[in-house]
Short mmCIF file of C-alpha atoms and ligand atoms in Angstrom, two decimals:
data_model
loop_
_atom_site.label_atom_id
_atom_site.label_comp_id
_atom_site.label_asym_id
_atom_site.label_seq_id
_atom_site.Cartn_x
_atom_site.Cartn_y
_atom_site.Cartn_z
CA UNK A 11 -0.09 0.04 -0.03
CA UNK A 12 1.14 3.38 -0.90
CA UNK A 13 1.87 5.38 2.44
CA UNK A 14 -1.68 6.30 3.02
CA UNK A 15 -1.93 8.80 5.99
CA UNK A 16 -5.65 9.20 6.48
CA UNK A 17 -8.84 10.06 4.76
CA UNK A 18 -9.92 13.72 4.92
CA UNK A 19 -13.32 15.31 4.84
CA UNK A 20 -13.18 18.38 2.62
CA UNK A 21 -16.25 19.89 4.26
CA UNK A 22 -15.36 19.62 8.05
CA UNK A 23 -11.68 18.82 7.77
CA UNK A 24 -12.08 15.83 10.00
CA UNK A 25 -9.43 12.96 9.38
CA UNK A 26 -10.17 9.27 9.58
CA UNK A 27 -7.95 6.24 9.48
CA UNK A 28 -8.49 4.00 6.53
CA UNK A 29 -10.10 1.28 8.65
CA UNK A 30 -12.72 3.73 10.41
CA UNK A 31 -14.85 4.46 7.45
CA UNK A 32 -15.73 2.75 4.25
CA UNK A 33 -17.83 5.52 2.49
CA UNK A 34 -18.54 9.20 3.31
CA UNK A 35 -17.77 11.26 6.51
CA UNK A 36 -19.79 9.92 9.37
CA UNK A 37 -20.35 13.55 10.71
CA UNK A 38 -21.29 15.56 7.61
CA UNK A 39 -23.14 12.57 5.81
CA UNK A 40 -23.20 12.29 2.01
CA UNK A 41 -22.06 15.87 1.19
CA UNK A 42 -18.79 14.76 3.13
CA UNK A 43 -17.09 12.55 0.20
CA UNK A 44 -13.63 11.65 1.53
CA UNK A 45 -10.28 12.16 0.07
CA UNK A 46 -7.37 9.75 0.37
CA UNK A 47 -4.11 11.58 1.63
CA UNK A 48 -0.78 10.09 1.43
CA UNK A 49 2.48 10.52 3.45
CA UNK A 50 4.06 12.65 0.70
CA UNK A 51 7.20 12.93 2.56
CA UNK A 52 7.88 9.16 2.65
CA UNK A 53 6.71 8.90 -0.96
CA UNK A 54 9.19 11.67 -1.93
CA UNK A 55 12.02 9.80 -0.54
CA UNK A 56 11.01 6.60 -2.25
CA UNK A 57 9.88 7.58 -5.70
CA UNK A 58 11.49 9.13 -8.55
CA UNK A 59 9.58 10.61 -11.40
CA UNK A 60 12.44 10.08 -13.94
CA UNK A 61 12.43 6.28 -13.10
CA UNK A 62 9.10 6.24 -14.82
CA UNK A 63 10.68 6.30 -18.17
CA UNK A 64 11.73 2.54 -17.53
CA UNK A 65 8.30 1.55 -16.51
CA UNK A 66 6.89 -0.72 -19.25
CA UNK A 67 3.30 -0.77 -18.03
CA UNK A 68 1.43 1.35 -20.35
CA UNK A 69 -1.87 1.70 -18.41
CA UNK A 70 -3.07 3.52 -15.37
CA UNK A 71 -1.21 0.91 -13.30
CA UNK A 72 2.22 2.49 -14.02
CA UNK A 73 1.38 4.78 -11.11
CA UNK A 74 0.45 1.97 -8.74
CA UNK A 75 3.07 3.38 -6.12
CA UNK A 76 0.72 6.58 -5.85
CA UNK A 77 -2.55 4.62 -5.62
CA UNK A 78 -4.43 3.22 -2.61
CA UNK A 79 -3.45 -0.48 -3.36
CA UNK A 80 -0.87 -3.06 -2.30
CA UNK A 81 2.19 -3.17 -4.65
CA UNK A 82 1.62 -6.81 -5.43
CA UNK A 83 -2.23 -6.53 -5.76
CA UNK A 84 -3.92 -8.25 -8.61
CA UNK A 85 -5.52 -5.73 -10.98
CA UNK A 86 -8.11 -6.21 -13.74
CA UNK A 87 -6.39 -7.09 -16.96
CA UNK A 88 -8.49 -4.79 -19.21
CA UNK A 89 -6.08 -1.96 -20.35
CA UNK A 90 -7.52 1.16 -18.84
CA UNK A 91 -5.57 4.43 -19.13
CA UNK A 92 -2.48 5.56 -20.82
CA UNK A 93 -4.88 7.12 -23.28
CA UNK A 94 -3.46 9.28 -26.17
CA UNK A 95 -2.73 12.88 -25.64
CA UNK A 96 -2.79 14.74 -28.95
CA UNK A 97 -1.13 18.26 -29.75
CA UNK A 98 -3.85 19.95 -31.71
CA UNK A 99 -2.47 23.04 -33.51
CA UNK A 100 -5.67 23.74 -35.47
CA UNK A 101 -7.66 23.70 -32.21
CA UNK A 102 -5.36 26.09 -30.65
CA UNK A 103 -5.71 28.52 -33.81
CA UNK A 104 -9.60 28.22 -33.62
CA UNK A 105 -9.68 28.87 -29.76
CA UNK A 106 -7.04 31.64 -30.28
CA UNK A 107 -4.64 30.29 -27.66
CA UNK A 108 -0.85 29.60 -27.86
CA UNK A 109 -1.23 25.82 -27.61
CA UNK A 110 -3.82 23.23 -27.24
CA UNK A 111 -4.09 19.41 -26.45
CA UNK A 112 -6.78 17.00 -26.26
CA UNK A 113 -6.48 13.96 -23.85
CA UNK A 114 -8.70 11.20 -25.47
CA UNK A 115 -10.01 9.25 -22.54
CA UNK A 116 -12.92 8.06 -24.95
CA UNK A 117 -10.23 5.41 -26.01
CA UNK A 118 -10.57 3.36 -22.84
CA UNK A 119 -12.14 -0.06 -22.95
CA UNK A 120 -15.59 0.82 -22.26
CA UNK A 121 -15.40 4.17 -23.97
CA UNK A 122 -15.09 6.61 -21.09
CA UNK A 123 -12.84 8.06 -18.37
CA UNK A 124 -15.08 6.19 -15.70
CA UNK A 125 -13.13 2.92 -16.56
CA UNK A 126 -10.18 4.42 -14.45
CA UNK A 127 -12.52 4.53 -11.40
CA UNK A 128 -14.04 1.11 -11.96
CA UNK A 129 -10.65 -0.51 -12.51
CA UNK A 130 -9.60 0.75 -9.10
CA UNK A 131 -12.63 -0.21 -7.27
CA UNK A 132 -12.63 -3.72 -8.67
CA UNK A 133 -9.03 -4.09 -7.81
CA UNK A 134 -9.75 -3.16 -4.18
CA UNK A 135 -12.76 -5.62 -4.24
CA UNK A 136 -10.39 -8.26 -5.29
CA UNK A 137 -8.05 -7.40 -2.56
CA UNK A 138 -10.68 -7.50 0.20
CA UNK A 139 -12.23 -10.71 -1.37
CA UNK A 140 -15.56 -9.08 -2.01
CA UNK A 141 -17.70 -11.07 -4.28
CA UNK A 142 -20.28 -8.48 -5.49
CA UNK A 143 -19.87 -5.10 -6.71
CA UNK A 144 -22.64 -2.63 -7.35
CA UNK A 145 -23.44 0.76 -8.49
CA UNK A 146 -26.28 3.05 -9.50
CA UNK A 147 -26.02 5.07 -12.70
CA UNK A 148 -27.71 5.40 -15.97
CA UNK A 149 -24.51 5.23 -18.20
CA UNK A 150 -20.90 5.32 -18.20
CA UNK A 151 -20.10 4.54 -14.63
CA UNK A 152 -22.31 1.30 -14.89
CA UNK A 153 -20.73 0.33 -18.25
CA UNK A 154 -17.28 0.82 -16.91
CA UNK A 155 -18.04 -1.45 -13.84
CA UNK A 156 -19.76 -4.08 -15.66
CA UNK A 157 -16.84 -4.23 -18.34
CA UNK A 158 -14.05 -4.16 -15.76
CA UNK A 159 -15.86 -6.74 -13.50
CA UNK A 160 -16.42 -8.92 -16.73
CA UNK A 161 -12.76 -8.96 -17.15
CA UNK A 162 -12.08 -10.68 -13.87
CA UNK A 163 -15.52 -12.69 -13.65
CA UNK A 164 -16.96 -10.74 -10.63
CA UNK A 165 -20.56 -10.36 -10.00
CA UNK A 166 -22.18 -6.89 -10.83
CA UNK A 167 -25.54 -5.47 -9.79
CA UNK A 168 -26.43 -2.46 -11.37
CA UNK A 169 -29.50 -0.15 -10.55
CA UNK A 170 -30.72 1.92 -13.31
CA UNK A 171 -33.97 3.95 -13.72
CA UNK A 172 -36.28 1.99 -15.82
CA UNK A 173 -36.41 5.02 -18.23
CA UNK A 174 -32.74 4.76 -18.93
CA UNK A 175 -31.76 4.66 -22.81
CA UNK A 176 -32.03 1.11 -24.37
CA UNK A 177 -28.57 1.26 -25.66
CA UNK A 178 -26.78 1.78 -22.44
CA UNK A 179 -28.91 -0.95 -20.80
CA UNK A 180 -27.74 -3.35 -23.67
CA UNK A 181 -24.16 -2.53 -23.05
CA UNK A 182 -24.62 -3.69 -19.36
CA UNK A 183 -26.40 -6.82 -20.52
CA UNK A 184 -23.78 -7.53 -23.02
CA UNK A 185 -21.18 -7.66 -20.15
CA UNK A 186 -23.25 -9.92 -18.14
CA UNK A 187 -24.28 -7.56 -15.39
CA UNK A 188 -27.40 -8.10 -13.32
CA UNK A 189 -29.60 -4.97 -14.30
CA UNK A 190 -32.38 -3.91 -12.02
CA UNK A 191 -34.69 -1.55 -13.92
CA UNK A 192 -35.93 0.69 -10.95
CA UNK A 193 -39.38 2.17 -11.72
CA UNK A 194 -38.34 5.59 -10.43
CA UNK A 195 -35.68 8.26 -10.80
CA UNK A 196 -31.83 7.96 -10.65
CA UNK A 197 -31.88 9.33 -7.12
CA UNK A 198 -34.21 6.68 -5.80
CA UNK A 199 -32.21 3.89 -7.51
CA UNK A 200 -29.07 5.40 -6.00
CA UNK A 201 -30.63 5.12 -2.49
CA UNK A 202 -31.73 1.72 -3.13
CA UNK A 203 -28.29 0.69 -4.14
CA UNK A 204 -26.74 2.24 -1.14
CA UNK A 205 -29.10 0.61 1.17
CA UNK A 206 -28.59 -3.02 -0.39
CA UNK A 207 -24.84 -2.50 -0.41
CA UNK A 208 -24.92 -1.78 3.45
CA UNK A 209 -27.12 -4.50 4.21
CA UNK A 210 -25.67 -7.26 1.93
CA UNK A 211 -21.86 -6.31 2.22
CA UNK A 212 -21.58 -5.58 -1.77
CA UNK A 213 -18.85 -3.28 -2.44
CA UNK A 214 -20.48 0.08 -3.63
CA UNK A 215 -19.13 2.12 -6.39
CA UNK A 216 -21.61 4.90 -6.05
CA UNK A 217 -20.24 8.14 -7.34
CA UNK A 218 -19.52 10.52 -4.46
CA UNK A 219 -19.70 7.69 -1.92
CA UNK A 220 -16.84 5.54 -2.64
CA UNK A 221 -13.68 7.48 -1.80
CA UNK A 222 -11.51 5.49 -4.44
CA UNK A 223 -13.43 6.57 -7.70
CA UNK A 224 -11.43 9.93 -7.64
CA UNK A 225 -8.32 8.05 -6.75
CA UNK A 226 -8.54 6.07 -9.98
CA UNK A 227 -9.63 9.19 -12.05
CA UNK A 228 -6.48 11.14 -10.83
CA UNK A 229 -4.41 8.89 -12.89
CA UNK A 230 -5.56 10.92 -15.98
CA UNK A 231 -3.67 13.88 -14.49
CA UNK A 232 -0.52 11.78 -13.88
CA UNK A 233 -0.55 10.86 -17.59
CA UNK A 234 -1.03 14.36 -18.76
CA UNK A 235 1.82 15.63 -16.65
CA UNK A 236 4.11 12.75 -17.67
CA UNK A 237 3.12 13.02 -21.39
CA UNK A 238 3.93 16.78 -21.43
CA UNK A 239 7.24 15.94 -19.71
CA UNK A 240 6.16 17.43 -16.38
CA UNK A 241 5.23 20.70 -17.83
CA UNK A 242 1.53 21.07 -17.08
CA UNK A 243 -0.82 23.25 -19.23
CA UNK A 244 -1.76 26.69 -17.93
CA UNK A 245 -5.42 25.42 -18.05
CA UNK A 246 -7.39 22.24 -17.91
CA UNK A 247 -11.06 22.00 -19.03
CA UNK A 248 -13.26 19.33 -17.57
CA UNK A 249 -16.90 18.87 -18.18
CA UNK A 250 -18.79 18.47 -14.92
CA UNK A 251 -21.80 16.86 -13.59
CA UNK A 252 -21.44 15.10 -10.16
CA UNK A 253 -17.93 16.60 -9.96
CA UNK A 254 -16.14 13.58 -9.20
CA UNK A 255 -13.83 13.86 -12.55
CA UNK A 256 -12.80 17.34 -11.77
CA UNK A 257 -12.11 16.16 -8.18
CA UNK A 258 -9.97 13.26 -9.56
CA UNK A 259 -8.20 15.61 -11.87
CA UNK A 260 -7.43 18.05 -9.05
CA UNK A 261 -6.13 15.23 -6.89
CA UNK A 262 -3.87 14.05 -9.43
CA UNK A 263 -2.13 17.34 -9.92
CA UNK A 264 -2.28 17.88 -6.07
CA UNK A 265 -0.28 14.60 -5.36
CA UNK A 266 2.30 15.63 -8.27
CA UNK A 267 2.63 19.07 -6.62
CA UNK A 268 2.99 17.74 -3.14
CA UNK A 269 5.83 15.27 -4.42
CA UNK A 270 7.51 18.20 -6.26
CA UNK A 271 7.10 16.56 -9.63
CA UNK A 272 5.23 19.50 -11.21
CA UNK A 273 5.94 23.19 -10.29
CA UNK A 274 2.48 24.46 -10.26
CA UNK A 275 -1.18 23.31 -10.25
CA UNK A 276 -3.02 24.05 -13.63
CA UNK A 277 -6.12 26.01 -13.42
CA UNK A 278 -9.24 23.94 -13.51
CA UNK A 279 -12.22 25.12 -15.60
CA UNK A 280 -15.35 23.07 -15.05
CA UNK A 281 -17.73 23.19 -17.94
CA UNK A 282 -21.53 22.68 -17.38
CA UNK A 283 -24.57 22.43 -19.35
CA UNK A 284 -26.96 25.59 -18.99
CA UNK A 285 -29.73 23.19 -17.98
CA UNK A 286 -27.55 21.44 -15.23
CA UNK A 287 -25.43 24.05 -13.82
CA UNK A 288 -25.54 23.68 -10.02
CA UNK A 289 -21.88 23.93 -9.31
CA UNK A 290 -21.59 27.04 -11.90
CA UNK A 291 -24.30 28.75 -9.85
CA UNK A 292 -22.84 27.74 -6.33
CA UNK A 293 -19.32 29.06 -7.50
CA UNK A 294 -20.51 32.38 -9.00
CA UNK A 295 -22.72 33.21 -5.88
CA UNK A 296 -20.16 31.97 -3.27
CA UNK A 297 -22.30 29.26 -1.87
CA UNK A 298 -20.70 26.38 0.09
CA UNK A 299 -21.52 22.82 -0.68
CA UNK A 300 -23.46 22.22 2.43
CA UNK A 301 -25.77 24.90 1.37
CA UNK A 302 -26.74 23.79 -2.19
CA UNK A 303 -30.27 22.83 -3.13
CA UNK A 304 -31.11 20.41 -5.72
CA UNK A 305 -32.30 21.77 -9.17
CA UNK A 306 -34.18 20.13 -12.05
CA UNK A 307 -31.32 19.08 -14.37
CA UNK A 308 -32.10 19.01 -18.11
CA UNK A 309 -29.60 18.72 -20.86
CA UNK A 310 -28.83 16.57 -23.90
CA UNK A 311 -25.44 15.86 -22.32
CA UNK A 312 -26.94 13.03 -20.20
CA UNK A 313 -23.54 12.27 -18.60
CA UNK A 314 -23.26 15.64 -17.01
CA UNK A 315 -26.80 15.96 -15.84
CA UNK A 316 -26.92 16.17 -12.11
CA UNK A 317 -29.43 18.01 -9.90
CA UNK A 318 -27.50 17.93 -6.80
CA UNK A 319 -23.93 17.06 -7.64
CA UNK A 320 -22.71 14.16 -5.40
CA UNK A 321 -19.15 15.44 -5.27
CA UNK A 322 -20.00 19.07 -4.98
CA UNK A 323 -17.58 19.63 -2.07
CA UNK A 324 -14.64 18.55 -3.94
CA UNK A 325 -15.68 19.93 -7.16
CA UNK A 326 -15.95 23.42 -5.76
CA UNK A 327 -12.70 23.20 -4.01
CA UNK A 328 -10.72 22.00 -7.12
CA UNK A 329 -11.92 25.14 -8.91
CA UNK A 330 -11.52 27.53 -5.95
CA UNK A 331 -8.15 26.26 -4.95
CA UNK A 332 -6.65 26.59 -8.41
CA UNK A 333 -8.16 30.01 -9.21
CA UNK A 334 -10.26 28.44 -12.02
CA UNK A 335 -13.73 28.85 -12.94
CA UNK A 336 -16.90 27.46 -14.01
CA UNK A 337 -18.68 28.25 -17.35
CA UNK A 338 -21.90 27.17 -18.81
CA UNK A 339 -22.75 26.11 -22.45
CA UNK A 340 -26.05 25.54 -24.30
CA UNK A 341 -27.24 22.28 -25.57
CA UNK A 342 -27.07 23.79 -28.98
CA UNK A 343 -23.36 24.70 -28.34
CA UNK A 344 -22.77 21.17 -27.06
CA UNK A 345 -24.43 19.50 -30.21
CA UNK A 346 -22.27 21.84 -32.32
CA UNK A 347 -19.12 20.94 -30.46
CA UNK A 348 -19.25 17.33 -31.57
CA UNK A 349 -18.40 17.82 -35.28
CA UNK A 350 -16.28 21.04 -34.59
CA UNK A 351 -13.97 18.92 -32.19
CA UNK A 352 -14.00 16.02 -34.27
CA UNK A 353 -12.90 18.04 -37.55
CA UNK A 354 -10.15 20.04 -35.70
CA UNK A 355 -8.70 16.93 -33.85
CA UNK A 356 -10.03 13.70 -35.19
CA UNK A 357 -11.56 13.17 -31.71
CA UNK A 358 -15.11 11.80 -31.81
CA UNK A 359 -16.83 12.73 -28.47
CA UNK A 360 -20.14 12.11 -26.85
CA UNK A 361 -22.04 15.39 -26.05
CA UNK A 362 -20.78 15.58 -22.40
CA UNK A 363 -17.43 15.29 -23.69
CA UNK A 364 -17.68 17.59 -26.58
CA UNK A 365 -18.99 20.22 -24.24
CA UNK A 366 -15.32 20.99 -23.23
CA UNK A 367 -14.68 22.51 -26.54
CA UNK A 368 -17.69 24.90 -26.28
CA UNK A 369 -16.53 25.64 -22.75
CA UNK A 370 -13.13 26.45 -23.97
CA UNK A 371 -14.63 28.98 -26.56
CA UNK A 372 -16.66 30.49 -23.85
CA UNK A 373 -13.67 30.89 -21.48
CA UNK A 374 -11.33 32.50 -24.16
CA UNK A 375 -14.18 34.89 -25.12
CA UNK A 376 -14.81 35.98 -21.51
CA UNK A 377 -11.16 36.30 -20.80
CA UNK A 378 -10.95 33.45 -18.34
CA UNK A 379 -8.25 32.11 -20.68
CA UNK A 380 -5.65 34.46 -22.13
CA UNK A 381 -4.35 34.18 -25.72
CA UNK A 382 -0.75 33.43 -24.67
CA UNK A 383 -1.84 30.57 -22.68
CA UNK A 384 -1.70 26.60 -23.07
CA UNK A 385 -4.94 24.69 -22.63
CA UNK A 386 -5.82 21.04 -22.34
CA UNK A 387 -9.18 19.67 -23.05
CA UNK A 388 -10.11 16.51 -21.43
CA UNK A 389 -12.16 14.30 -23.59
CA UNK A 390 -14.28 12.10 -21.20
CA UNK A 391 -16.33 9.74 -23.47
CA UNK A 392 -16.38 8.30 -26.88
CA UNK A 393 -18.85 9.58 -29.72
CA UNK A 394 -20.16 6.17 -30.21
CA UNK A 395 -21.81 6.16 -26.99
CA UNK A 396 -24.55 8.46 -28.24
CA UNK A 397 -25.09 8.02 -32.10
CA UNK A 398 -28.27 9.70 -32.12
CA UNK A 399 -27.04 13.02 -30.83
CA UNK A 400 -24.05 12.68 -33.23
CA UNK A 401 -26.61 12.41 -36.04
CA UNK A 402 -28.40 15.53 -34.91
CA UNK A 403 -25.21 17.50 -35.07
CA UNK A 404 -24.69 16.91 -38.89
CA UNK A 405 -26.24 16.94 -42.12
CA UNK A 406 -25.12 15.58 -45.45
CA UNK A 407 -24.52 12.22 -47.00
CA UNK A 408 -25.60 12.10 -50.59
CA UNK A 409 -27.96 9.54 -52.21
CA UNK A 410 -26.47 8.42 -55.36
CA UNK A 411 -27.59 6.14 -58.18
CA UNK A 412 -24.89 3.28 -58.86
CA UNK A 413 -23.25 4.83 -61.86
CA UNK A 414 -20.08 6.76 -62.33
CA UNK A 415 -22.09 9.58 -63.99
CA UNK A 416 -24.21 10.00 -60.84
CA UNK A 417 -21.12 9.88 -58.55
CA UNK A 418 -19.48 12.77 -60.59
CA UNK A 419 -22.70 14.68 -60.53
CA UNK A 420 -23.07 14.38 -56.95
CA UNK A 421 -19.50 15.50 -56.40
CA UNK A 422 -20.09 18.44 -58.99
CA UNK A 423 -17.07 17.29 -61.01
C1 LIG B 53 -19.38 10.93 -15.94
C2 LIG B 53 -18.93 11.84 -17.10
C3 LIG B 53 -18.62 13.12 -17.12
C4 LIG B 53 -18.86 13.98 -15.76
O1 LIG B 53 -18.29 13.40 -14.68
P1 LIG B 53 -18.66 13.94 -13.23
O2 LIG B 53 -17.83 13.10 -12.09
O3 LIG B 53 -20.22 13.44 -12.96
O4 LIG B 53 -18.69 15.30 -13.07
C5 LIG B 53 -18.27 13.73 -18.06
N1 LIG B 53 -18.20 13.14 -19.33
C6 LIG B 53 -18.43 11.90 -19.51
C7 LIG B 53 -18.35 11.29 -20.80
C8 LIG B 53 -18.90 11.04 -18.38
O5 LIG B 53 -19.16 9.87 -18.48
ZN1 LIG B 54 -17.18 15.98 7.50
#
């Protein structure tokens, strides 16, 4: 085990031993999502960032010494992480910034960044001999858990609202998960899942409950730093629903900064859909996480639809601590961003993921990003996850009779 010092509650500041709590802060309740802190002094003495050059493991597990897992722990075989980071000069030019990159986490095995969290959660379940893992989700988190668990033959129970899109339910069933179609909302499914996990001893991956999801997701920041030779971008843009990804991105850079492996933290800009912007409003109005009230969330970008973001405390802290910001984008801008990003970079993103492109444009326009700065857009999910929205974003396709004349005519040659 990496030298874990304690679990920290970002709301009340209380610290717990790893054995003391399994999920959230016992005092704060569900808003108190815990964070894993390490003995950075000890790690600094043991680890050398330049030694990573000899590391042959090209997956998130190349950073195992910085993760809450034993050095000899068995990890799931699916290759999660070490996704491509692309230098994107035409994107930089379009945005009007000095340099821009895209980190394509849609290239993960089940098509989203959620695989990083699920891989660590399943590794911990294996370590503890837990036989069943469970989560509530409508989409990518459930697919990630089902896929990673299938790679080790672990039993998975998924709670989804019965109205969840058929394609997403199909992906779960293909992986062999037991899928409970709860005849109510995601929030009700979430609570049922939580209660069943507690009473049956299943290991619960629920976002904002399990302190290790962000620890898995933080590996994306380790990769960004290593792939850029430890010179981090000025700004990293992340789309935000529950806030667990941006919390993980923050934690990754925080770990590296504590170790002295990077010289500064990038500013984090969270991108929310206008119809699901609870964190944007809290940030703008100086409201703290405990005082946030649920809103009715409504956006085409289903993966960032969250009425009361589960990881709100850590998400607000990530933005405030780095002097970052939140921005909002409309559904129309999100849909338009799908082909825009794809044509500038070759990366095909689902709506929630493409939203960072629209967010970057808004941030440059409003002066949150200066023209001489460097920016990284985090691609969180693959475009093939939501083909229907992709179809809405484009027109074209020419019907042509099967003759050369017709082809030439269609191409106006
Ligand atoms: C889950 C998800 C997000 C948002 O992550 P949160 O932790 O809910 O903020 C963004 N994009 C994609 C593709 C996702 O699956
Ligand atoms: Zn607390």
